[in-house]
CSV table of C-alpha atoms and ligand atoms in Angstrom, one decimal:
chain,number,residue,atom,x,y,z
A,133,MET,CA,139.4,-5.4,-203.8
A,134,SER,CA,143.1,-5.6,-204.9
A,135,ALA,CA,144.5,-2.7,-206.6
A,136,PRO,CA,146.3,-3.5,-209.7
A,137,ALA,CA,148.9,-1.0,-211.0
A,138,VAL,CA,147.7,1.8,-213.1
A,139,THR,CA,148.4,0.8,-217.0
A,140,ALA,CA,146.3,3.1,-219.2
A,141,ALA,CA,147.3,6.7,-220.5
A,142,LEU,CA,144.6,7.4,-222.8
A,143,ASP,CA,144.2,11.1,-224.1
A,144,GLU,CA,140.7,10.7,-225.5
A,145,VAL,CA,137.8,8.8,-224.5
A,146,HIS,CA,134.3,8.4,-225.5
A,147,ILE,CA,131.5,7.8,-223.1
A,148,LEU,CA,128.7,5.9,-224.7
A,149,TRP,CA,125.9,5.8,-222.6
A,150,THR,CA,122.6,3.9,-223.1
A,151,SER,CA,119.6,4.8,-221.0
A,152,GLU,CA,117.7,2.1,-222.8
A,153,GLY,CA,117.5,-0.4,-220.3
A,154,MET,CA,114.4,-0.4,-218.2
A,155,SER,CA,114.6,3.0,-217.2
A,156,CYS,CA,113.2,6.4,-216.8
A,157,ASP,CA,116.2,8.5,-217.9
A,158,GLY,CA,116.4,10.1,-214.4
A,159,ASP,CA,119.8,9.2,-213.9
A,160,THR,CA,121.0,11.3,-216.9
A,161,VAL,CA,118.5,14.2,-215.6
A,162,SER,CA,120.1,14.1,-212.3
A,163,VAL,CA,123.7,14.1,-213.7
A,164,THR,CA,123.2,17.7,-215.3
A,165,ALA,CA,122.6,19.0,-211.9
A,166,ALA,CA,126.3,18.1,-211.0
A,167,SER,CA,128.9,20.6,-210.2
A,168,LEU,CA,131.8,18.9,-208.7
A,169,PRO,CA,132.5,18.5,-211.6
A,170,SER,CA,129.7,19.4,-213.9
A,171,ILE,CA,129.3,17.3,-217.0
A,172,GLU,CA,129.6,20.5,-219.0
A,173,ASP,CA,133.3,21.4,-217.8
A,174,VAL,CA,134.2,17.6,-218.4
A,175,VAL,CA,133.0,17.5,-222.1
A,176,LEU,CA,134.6,21.1,-222.4
A,177,GLY,CA,137.9,20.0,-221.6
A,178,LEU,CA,137.8,22.4,-218.4
A,179,VAL,CA,139.0,19.9,-215.7
A,180,PRO,CA,142.7,19.8,-215.6
A,181,GLY,CA,144.2,16.5,-216.4
A,182,LEU,CA,141.4,14.6,-217.9
A,183,PRO,CA,141.5,13.1,-221.6
A,184,LYS,CA,139.6,14.9,-224.2
A,185,VAL,CA,135.8,13.2,-223.6
A,186,HIS,CA,133.2,12.6,-226.3
A,187,LEU,CA,129.7,12.1,-225.0
A,188,HIS,CA,127.2,10.0,-226.6
A,189,ASN,CA,124.0,10.3,-224.5
A,190,LYS,CA,120.8,10.4,-226.3
A,191,VAL,CA,119.2,12.7,-224.0
A,192,LEU,CA,121.9,15.1,-223.9
A,193,ALA,CA,122.9,14.9,-227.6
A,194,GLN,CA,122.4,17.0,-230.7
A,195,GLN,CA,122.4,14.3,-233.3
A,196,VAL,CA,119.6,11.8,-233.3
A,197,GLY,CA,118.6,8.6,-235.3
A,198,ASP,CA,121.5,6.9,-237.5
A,199,GLU,CA,123.8,10.0,-236.7
A,200,PHE,CA,123.5,9.4,-232.8
A,201,MET,CA,124.2,5.4,-233.2
A,202,ALA,CA,126.8,5.6,-235.5
A,203,ALA,CA,129.4,5.7,-232.8
A,204,PHE,CA,127.9,2.5,-230.7
A,205,HIS,CA,128.1,0.5,-234.2
A,206,GLN,CA,131.7,1.9,-234.7
A,207,ALA,CA,132.5,0.8,-231.0
A,208,ALA,CA,130.8,-2.7,-231.7
A,209,ARG,CA,133.1,-2.8,-234.5
A,210,ASP,CA,136.3,-1.9,-232.5
A,211,GLU,CA,136.7,1.4,-234.7
A,212,LEU,CA,135.8,4.0,-232.2
A,213,GLY,CA,138.6,4.1,-230.2
A,214,PRO,CA,138.7,3.7,-226.0
A,215,PHE,CA,135.6,4.2,-224.7
A,216,ILE,CA,133.6,4.0,-221.1
A,217,PHE,CA,130.3,2.3,-221.4
A,218,VAL,CA,127.7,3.7,-219.2
A,219,VAL,CA,124.4,1.6,-218.8
A,220,GLU,CA,121.4,3.4,-217.3
A,221,GLY,CA,118.1,1.4,-216.6
A,222,SER,CA,117.9,-2.5,-215.4
A,223,ILE,CA,118.4,-5.4,-217.8
A,224,PRO,CA,115.4,-7.6,-218.9
A,225,ASN,CA,115.6,-11.2,-219.4
A,226,GLU,CA,115.6,-11.3,-223.1
A,227,LYS,CA,115.2,-15.4,-222.5
A,228,ILE,CA,111.7,-14.8,-221.4
A,229,ASN,CA,110.6,-12.4,-223.9
A,230,GLY,CA,108.1,-14.5,-225.8
A,231,GLU,CA,107.8,-13.4,-229.4
A,232,GLY,CA,108.9,-9.9,-228.8
A,233,TYR,CA,111.6,-8.1,-227.0
A,234,TRP,CA,111.7,-6.0,-223.8
A,235,THR,CA,113.8,-3.0,-225.0
A,236,SER,CA,116.1,-2.2,-227.7
A,237,MET,CA,118.1,0.7,-229.0
A,238,GLY,CA,118.6,1.3,-232.9
A,239,ASN,CA,118.1,-1.0,-235.4
A,240,ASP,CA,120.3,-3.5,-237.3
A,241,PRO,CA,121.7,-1.8,-240.5
A,242,VAL,CA,121.2,-4.7,-242.7
A,243,THR,CA,118.0,-6.1,-241.5
A,244,GLY,CA,116.5,-3.2,-240.0
A,245,ASP,CA,115.6,-5.2,-237.1
A,246,PRO,CA,115.7,-3.9,-233.5
A,247,ILE,CA,119.0,-4.2,-231.4
A,248,THR,CA,118.2,-5.1,-227.7
A,249,VAL,CA,120.1,-3.5,-225.1
A,250,ASN,CA,121.3,-7.0,-224.0
A,251,GLU,CA,122.9,-7.0,-227.4
A,252,TRP,CA,124.6,-3.7,-227.4
A,253,ILE,CA,125.8,-4.9,-223.5
A,254,ASP,CA,127.2,-8.3,-224.8
A,255,ARG,CA,128.8,-6.5,-227.9
A,256,LEU,CA,130.2,-3.2,-226.0
A,257,ALA,CA,130.7,-4.4,-222.2
A,258,PRO,CA,133.9,-6.7,-223.1
A,259,ARG,CA,135.4,-3.7,-225.5
A,260,ALA,CA,134.8,-1.0,-223.0
A,261,TRP,CA,137.8,0.1,-221.0
A,262,ALA,CA,135.5,0.5,-218.2
A,263,VAL,CA,131.8,-0.1,-217.7
A,264,VAL,CA,129.8,1.8,-215.3
A,265,ALA,CA,126.1,1.2,-213.9
A,266,ALA,CA,124.4,4.4,-213.2
A,267,GLY,CA,121.6,4.4,-210.9
A,268,THR,CA,120.0,1.5,-208.7
A,269,CYS,CA,118.2,-0.2,-211.9
A,270,ALA,CA,121.4,-0.5,-213.5
A,271,THR,CA,123.2,-1.6,-210.5
A,272,TYR,CA,120.8,-3.9,-208.8
A,273,GLY,CA,117.5,-4.0,-211.0
A,274,GLY,CA,115.6,-1.6,-208.7
A,275,ILE,CA,112.1,-0.8,-209.2
A,276,HIS,CA,111.9,-2.6,-212.3
A,277,ALA,CA,113.1,-5.8,-210.6
A,278,MET,CA,110.9,-5.9,-207.7
A,279,ALA,CA,108.5,-8.9,-206.9
A,280,GLY,CA,106.1,-9.8,-209.5
A,281,ASN,CA,107.7,-8.2,-212.3
A,282,PRO,CA,107.1,-9.9,-215.9
A,283,THR,CA,110.4,-8.8,-217.5
A,284,GLY,CA,112.9,-10.7,-215.2
A,285,CYS,CA,115.1,-7.4,-214.8
A,286,MET,CA,118.3,-7.7,-213.0
A,287,GLY,CA,121.4,-5.2,-212.7
A,288,LEU,CA,124.4,-5.3,-215.0
A,289,ALA,CA,126.5,-7.5,-212.5
A,290,ASP,CA,123.5,-10.2,-212.5
A,291,TYR,CA,124.0,-10.3,-216.3
A,292,LEU,CA,127.4,-9.9,-216.9
A,293,GLY,CA,128.6,-11.9,-213.9
A,294,ALA,CA,130.2,-10.3,-210.6
A,295,ASP,CA,133.4,-11.6,-211.9
A,296,PHE,CA,133.2,-9.4,-215.1
A,297,ARG,CA,136.3,-7.4,-216.3
A,298,SER,CA,136.5,-4.8,-218.7
A,299,ALA,CA,138.9,-4.3,-221.4
A,300,GLY,CA,140.7,-2.0,-219.1
A,301,GLY,CA,140.9,-4.5,-216.6
A,302,LEU,CA,138.3,-3.0,-214.1
A,303,PRO,CA,135.1,-4.6,-212.4
A,304,ILE,CA,132.0,-3.1,-213.2
A,305,VAL,CA,131.7,0.4,-211.4
A,306,ASN,CA,128.4,0.6,-209.6
A,307,VAL,CA,126.9,3.9,-208.7
A,308,PRO,CA,123.3,3.4,-207.1
A,309,GLY,CA,120.4,5.7,-206.2
A,310,CYS,CA,117.2,6.5,-207.5
A,311,PRO,CA,118.1,8.5,-209.2
A,312,VAL,CA,122.0,8.7,-208.8
A,313,GLN,CA,123.2,11.8,-206.8
A,314,PRO,CA,124.8,13.8,-209.3
A,315,ASP,CA,128.1,14.4,-207.8
A,316,ASN,CA,128.5,11.0,-206.6
A,317,PHE,CA,128.3,9.7,-210.5
A,318,MET,CA,130.3,12.9,-211.9
A,319,GLU,CA,133.0,12.1,-209.2
A,320,THR,CA,133.2,8.5,-210.1
A,321,LEU,CA,133.5,9.3,-213.8
A,322,THR,CA,136.0,11.7,-213.1
A,323,TRP,CA,138.1,9.3,-211.2
A,324,LEU,CA,137.8,6.7,-213.9
A,325,LEU,CA,138.7,9.3,-216.4
A,326,TYR,CA,142.0,10.3,-214.4
A,327,GLN,CA,142.7,6.6,-214.1
A,328,ALA,CA,142.4,6.3,-217.8
A,329,ALA,CA,144.7,9.1,-218.1
A,330,GLY,CA,147.1,7.2,-215.9
A,331,LEU,CA,146.8,9.7,-213.3
A,332,ALA,CA,144.9,7.8,-210.7
A,333,PRO,CA,145.1,4.7,-209.1
A,334,MET,CA,142.5,1.7,-209.5
A,335,ILE,CA,139.3,2.9,-208.4
A,336,PRO,CA,138.5,1.3,-204.9
A,337,LEU,CA,135.1,-0.5,-204.8
A,338,ASP,CA,133.7,-2.6,-202.0
A,339,GLU,CA,131.8,-5.7,-202.4
A,340,ARG,CA,129.0,-4.6,-204.0
A,341,LEU,CA,131.0,-2.6,-206.6
A,342,ARG,CA,130.3,0.5,-205.1
A,343,PRO,CA,133.0,3.3,-204.7
A,344,THR,CA,134.1,2.8,-200.9
A,345,TRP,CA,134.4,6.9,-200.2
A,346,LEU,CA,131.1,7.2,-201.5
A,347,PHE,CA,129.0,4.6,-200.0
A,348,GLY,CA,131.0,3.6,-196.8
A,349,LYS,CA,128.8,5.5,-194.4
A,350,THR,CA,125.2,5.4,-193.8
A,351,VAL,CA,122.5,8.3,-194.4
A,352,HIS,CA,121.9,8.3,-190.1
A,353,GLU,CA,125.8,8.7,-190.0
A,354,GLY,CA,125.4,12.0,-191.9
A,355,CYS,CA,121.8,13.1,-191.0
A,356,ASP,CA,121.0,16.6,-189.8
A,357,ARG,CA,118.5,15.3,-187.5
A,358,ALA,CA,120.8,12.4,-185.9
A,359,GLY,CA,121.0,14.6,-182.7
A,360,TYR,CA,117.1,14.0,-182.2
A,361,TYR,CA,117.6,10.3,-182.6
A,362,GLU,CA,120.3,10.4,-179.9
A,363,GLN,CA,118.0,12.5,-177.8
A,364,GLY,CA,114.9,10.0,-178.4
A,365,ASP,CA,113.0,13.1,-180.0
A,366,PHE,CA,110.9,11.7,-182.8
A,367,ALA,CA,108.3,13.0,-185.1
A,368,LYS,CA,105.0,11.9,-185.1
A,369,ASP,CA,104.4,13.4,-188.6
A,370,TYR,CA,105.9,14.7,-191.8
A,371,ASN,CA,105.7,18.2,-190.6
A,372,SER,CA,108.1,18.0,-187.7
A,373,PRO,CA,111.9,18.6,-188.0
A,374,LYS,CA,112.7,15.5,-185.4
A,375,CYS,CA,113.9,12.1,-186.2
A,376,GLN,CA,111.7,10.0,-188.6
A,377,VAL,CA,112.6,6.8,-187.9
A,378,ARG,CA,109.2,6.2,-186.6
A,379,ILE,CA,107.3,7.5,-189.7
A,380,GLY,CA,109.2,5.2,-191.9
A,381,CYS,CA,113.1,6.3,-192.0
A,382,TRP,CA,115.3,3.4,-192.9
A,383,GLY,CA,118.6,5.8,-192.3
A,384,PRO,CA,120.4,4.1,-189.9
A,385,VAL,CA,121.1,0.7,-191.9
A,386,VAL,CA,121.5,2.3,-195.4
A,387,ASN,CA,124.7,3.2,-197.5
A,388,CYS,CA,124.1,6.3,-198.8
A,389,ASN,CA,125.9,10.1,-198.6
A,390,VAL,CA,123.4,12.4,-199.5
A,391,THR,CA,122.8,13.6,-195.9
A,392,LYS,CA,126.2,14.6,-195.9
A,393,ARG,CA,126.3,15.8,-199.9
A,394,GLY,CA,123.0,17.2,-200.3
A,395,TRP,CA,121.3,16.9,-203.6
A,396,MET,CA,122.4,19.9,-205.7
A,397,ASP,CA,125.2,22.2,-204.7
A,398,GLY,CA,125.0,20.9,-201.2
A,399,ILE,CA,121.4,21.6,-200.7
A,400,GLY,CA,119.0,18.9,-199.8
A,401,GLY,CA,119.6,15.3,-198.9
A,402,CYS,CA,116.5,13.2,-197.9
A,403,PRO,CA,116.1,13.4,-194.6
A,404,ASN,CA,118.0,16.7,-194.0
A,405,VAL,CA,114.9,18.3,-195.7
A,406,GLY,CA,111.9,16.1,-194.4
A,407,GLY,CA,111.9,13.0,-196.7
A,408,ILE,CA,112.2,9.9,-195.1
A,409,CYS,CA,114.9,7.6,-196.5
A,410,ILE,CA,113.6,4.6,-198.4
A,411,ALA,CA,116.9,3.0,-199.0
A,412,CYS,CA,116.7,3.7,-202.9
A,413,THR,CA,120.5,3.1,-203.2
A,414,MET,CA,120.6,-0.6,-201.9
A,415,PRO,CA,120.7,-4.0,-203.5
A,416,GLY,CA,117.5,-4.8,-201.4
A,417,PHE,CA,115.6,-1.9,-202.6
A,418,PRO,CA,112.6,-1.6,-203.0
A,419,ASP,CA,110.9,-4.8,-201.5
A,420,LYS,CA,113.2,-5.0,-198.4
A,421,PHE,CA,112.1,-1.9,-197.4
A,422,MET,CA,108.2,-1.8,-198.4
A,423,PRO,CA,105.5,-0.7,-197.3
A,424,PHE,CA,107.9,2.5,-197.3
A,425,MET,CA,105.8,4.6,-194.7
A,426,ASP,CA,105.9,2.0,-192.1
A,427,GLU,CA,108.5,2.3,-189.2
A,428,PRO,CA,111.4,-0.2,-190.2
A,429,PRO,CA,111.4,-3.1,-187.7
A,430,GLY,CA,115.0,-2.5,-186.0
A,431,GLY,CA,113.7,1.2,-185.7
A,432,LYS,CA,110.9,0.3,-183.2
A,433,ILE,CA,113.6,-1.1,-181.0
A,434,SER,CA,116.3,1.1,-181.0
A,435,SER,CA,114.1,4.1,-180.8
A,436,ALA,CA,112.3,2.5,-177.9
A,437,MET,CA,115.8,2.3,-176.4
A,438,SER,CA,116.8,5.7,-177.2
A,439,SER,CA,113.6,7.2,-176.1
A,440,VAL,CA,114.4,6.0,-172.4
A,441,TYR,CA,118.1,7.0,-172.3
A,442,GLY,CA,117.7,9.9,-175.1
A,443,GLY,CA,114.8,11.2,-173.1
A,444,MET,CA,117.0,11.7,-169.9
A,445,ILE,CA,119.5,13.2,-171.5
A,446,ARG,CA,117.5,15.6,-173.3
A,447,ARG,CA,116.1,17.0,-170.1
A,448,LEU,CA,119.5,17.2,-168.5
A,449,ARG,CA,120.9,19.1,-171.7
A,450,GLY,CA,118.0,21.3,-171.3
A,451,ILE,CA,119.0,22.1,-167.9
A,452,THR,CA,122.7,22.8,-168.9
A,453,ASN,CA,121.4,24.6,-172.2
A,454,THR,CA,119.5,27.1,-169.9
A,455,THR,CA,122.4,27.8,-167.5
A,456,VAL,CA,124.9,28.2,-170.8
A,457,ASN,CA,122.3,30.9,-172.2
A,458,GLU,CA,122.8,33.2,-169.2
A,459,GLU,CA,125.7,35.5,-169.0
A,460,PRO,CA,128.1,35.3,-166.2
A,461,ARG,CA,126.7,37.2,-163.1
A,462,TRP,CA,130.0,39.8,-163.0
A,463,ARG,CA,128.9,41.6,-166.3
A,464,HIS,CA,127.0,44.5,-164.7
A,465,ASN,CA,126.7,48.3,-164.5
A,466,ARG,CA,126.9,48.5,-161.0
A,467,PRO,CA,129.8,50.3,-159.5
A,468,LYS,CA,131.9,47.5,-157.9
A,469,LEU,CA,133.9,45.1,-160.1
A,470,THR,CA,132.7,41.5,-159.4
A,471,SER,CA,134.9,39.4,-162.0
A,472,GLY,CA,137.2,38.2,-159.5
A,473,TYR,CA,140.1,40.1,-160.6
A,474,ALA,CA,142.9,40.4,-158.3
A,475,PRO,CA,145.4,43.1,-159.2
B,748,SF4,FE1,114.8,5.8,-213.1
B,748,SF4,FE2,115.5,5.3,-210.4
B,748,SF4,FE3,115.8,3.6,-212.6
B,748,SF4,FE4,117.2,5.8,-212.5
B,748,SF4,S1,117.4,3.9,-211.1
B,748,SF4,S2,116.2,4.6,-214.4
B,748,SF4,S3,115.9,7.5,-211.6
B,748,SF4,S4,113.9,4.4,-211.7
B,749,SF4,FE1,118.5,8.8,-188.7
B,749,SF4,FE2,116.4,8.8,-190.3
B,749,SF4,FE3,116.3,9.9,-187.9
B,749,SF4,FE4,118.0,11.1,-190.0
B,749,SF4,S1,115.5,10.9,-189.9
B,749,SF4,S2,118.6,10.6,-187.9
B,749,SF4,S3,118.5,9.2,-191.2
B,749,SF4,S4,116.6,7.7,-188.6
B,750,SF4,FE1,117.9,7.1,-201.4
B,750,SF4,FE2,117.7,7.1,-198.7
B,750,SF4,FE3,119.7,8.2,-200.2
B,750,SF4,FE4,117.7,9.4,-200.1
B,750,SF4,S1,118.8,9.2,-198.1
B,750,SF4,S2,119.1,9.2,-201.7
B,750,SF4,S3,116.0,7.8,-200.2
B,750,SF4,S4,119.3,6.0,-199.7
């Protein structure tokens, strides 16, 4: 994606965050575990160079009801000032809602009618300096958009169009994950805030609108168990510390960094700690990866090949490992030096 010049130099930014799409609020909860930086540090102005940030997220807000909704209405009237719009949860198709509506946030102050999330997106996305989709539901549709769903759910780019540009000239920024990895989200938000301050270049995104530095590698490439895979040593059940490809891990073909990054403070990261990768960050999730506990089709072939050459390499390494676990023979307490020293 091309990188336009940095033009913004904002010193104050609101973050308007709706989790009223088809959502479980899991991404908001996940983000409270971030430490690089923490959301508290960003809101309290403890990260040097960032604009002053005002966070409006219903789960983390002190205000409720009309007081909480006031900033959203102001933004829709262009009275709030620059803001980043964060969408959590997938977007239902309100064109097929029958007599009612699928999901809403707040009420129209005049009519008292519920305002759908789709209406909020229509009002706020074009006015936002940047638009961020947090979690796989918001990015690509996620669980709510799986086959057989009644709501016609979709991701934000499906709703707004892949060519959408915010008021700041940015494409939608997608940070997938179910939930989003906390530091992945905060690092992305921090980049955007530095960009808003005029201190960072255009955020680099791949063709699926993901930050390239976060989603450029596979789970497998960072997995603690990759050595077992290479040596053709596979887990037969979920109690094993070995590679889990034969019991359902999709890691070799999934773009996600949690095996490198961990989950909280560097700890965890699904396969590292015994959870198969079910590909929760992927646009094809969940349908293309089900049933979750079955061996992935590609895994059968690659693990069979790895079993042959990996098994042989493992045995040879076992011999070498035994050898290098023994000290050299000249380390002894006998009266004669046998180290090969030549005075
Ligand atoms: Fe919940 Fe996962 Fe959807 Fe986030 S992506 S709202 S955690 S179901
Ligand atoms: Fe790869 Fe999964 Fe095995 Fe880890 S557990 S090495 S990600 S297949
Ligand atoms: Fe999701 Fe797999 Fe990454 Fe775990 S390792 S967060 S299941 S994509």
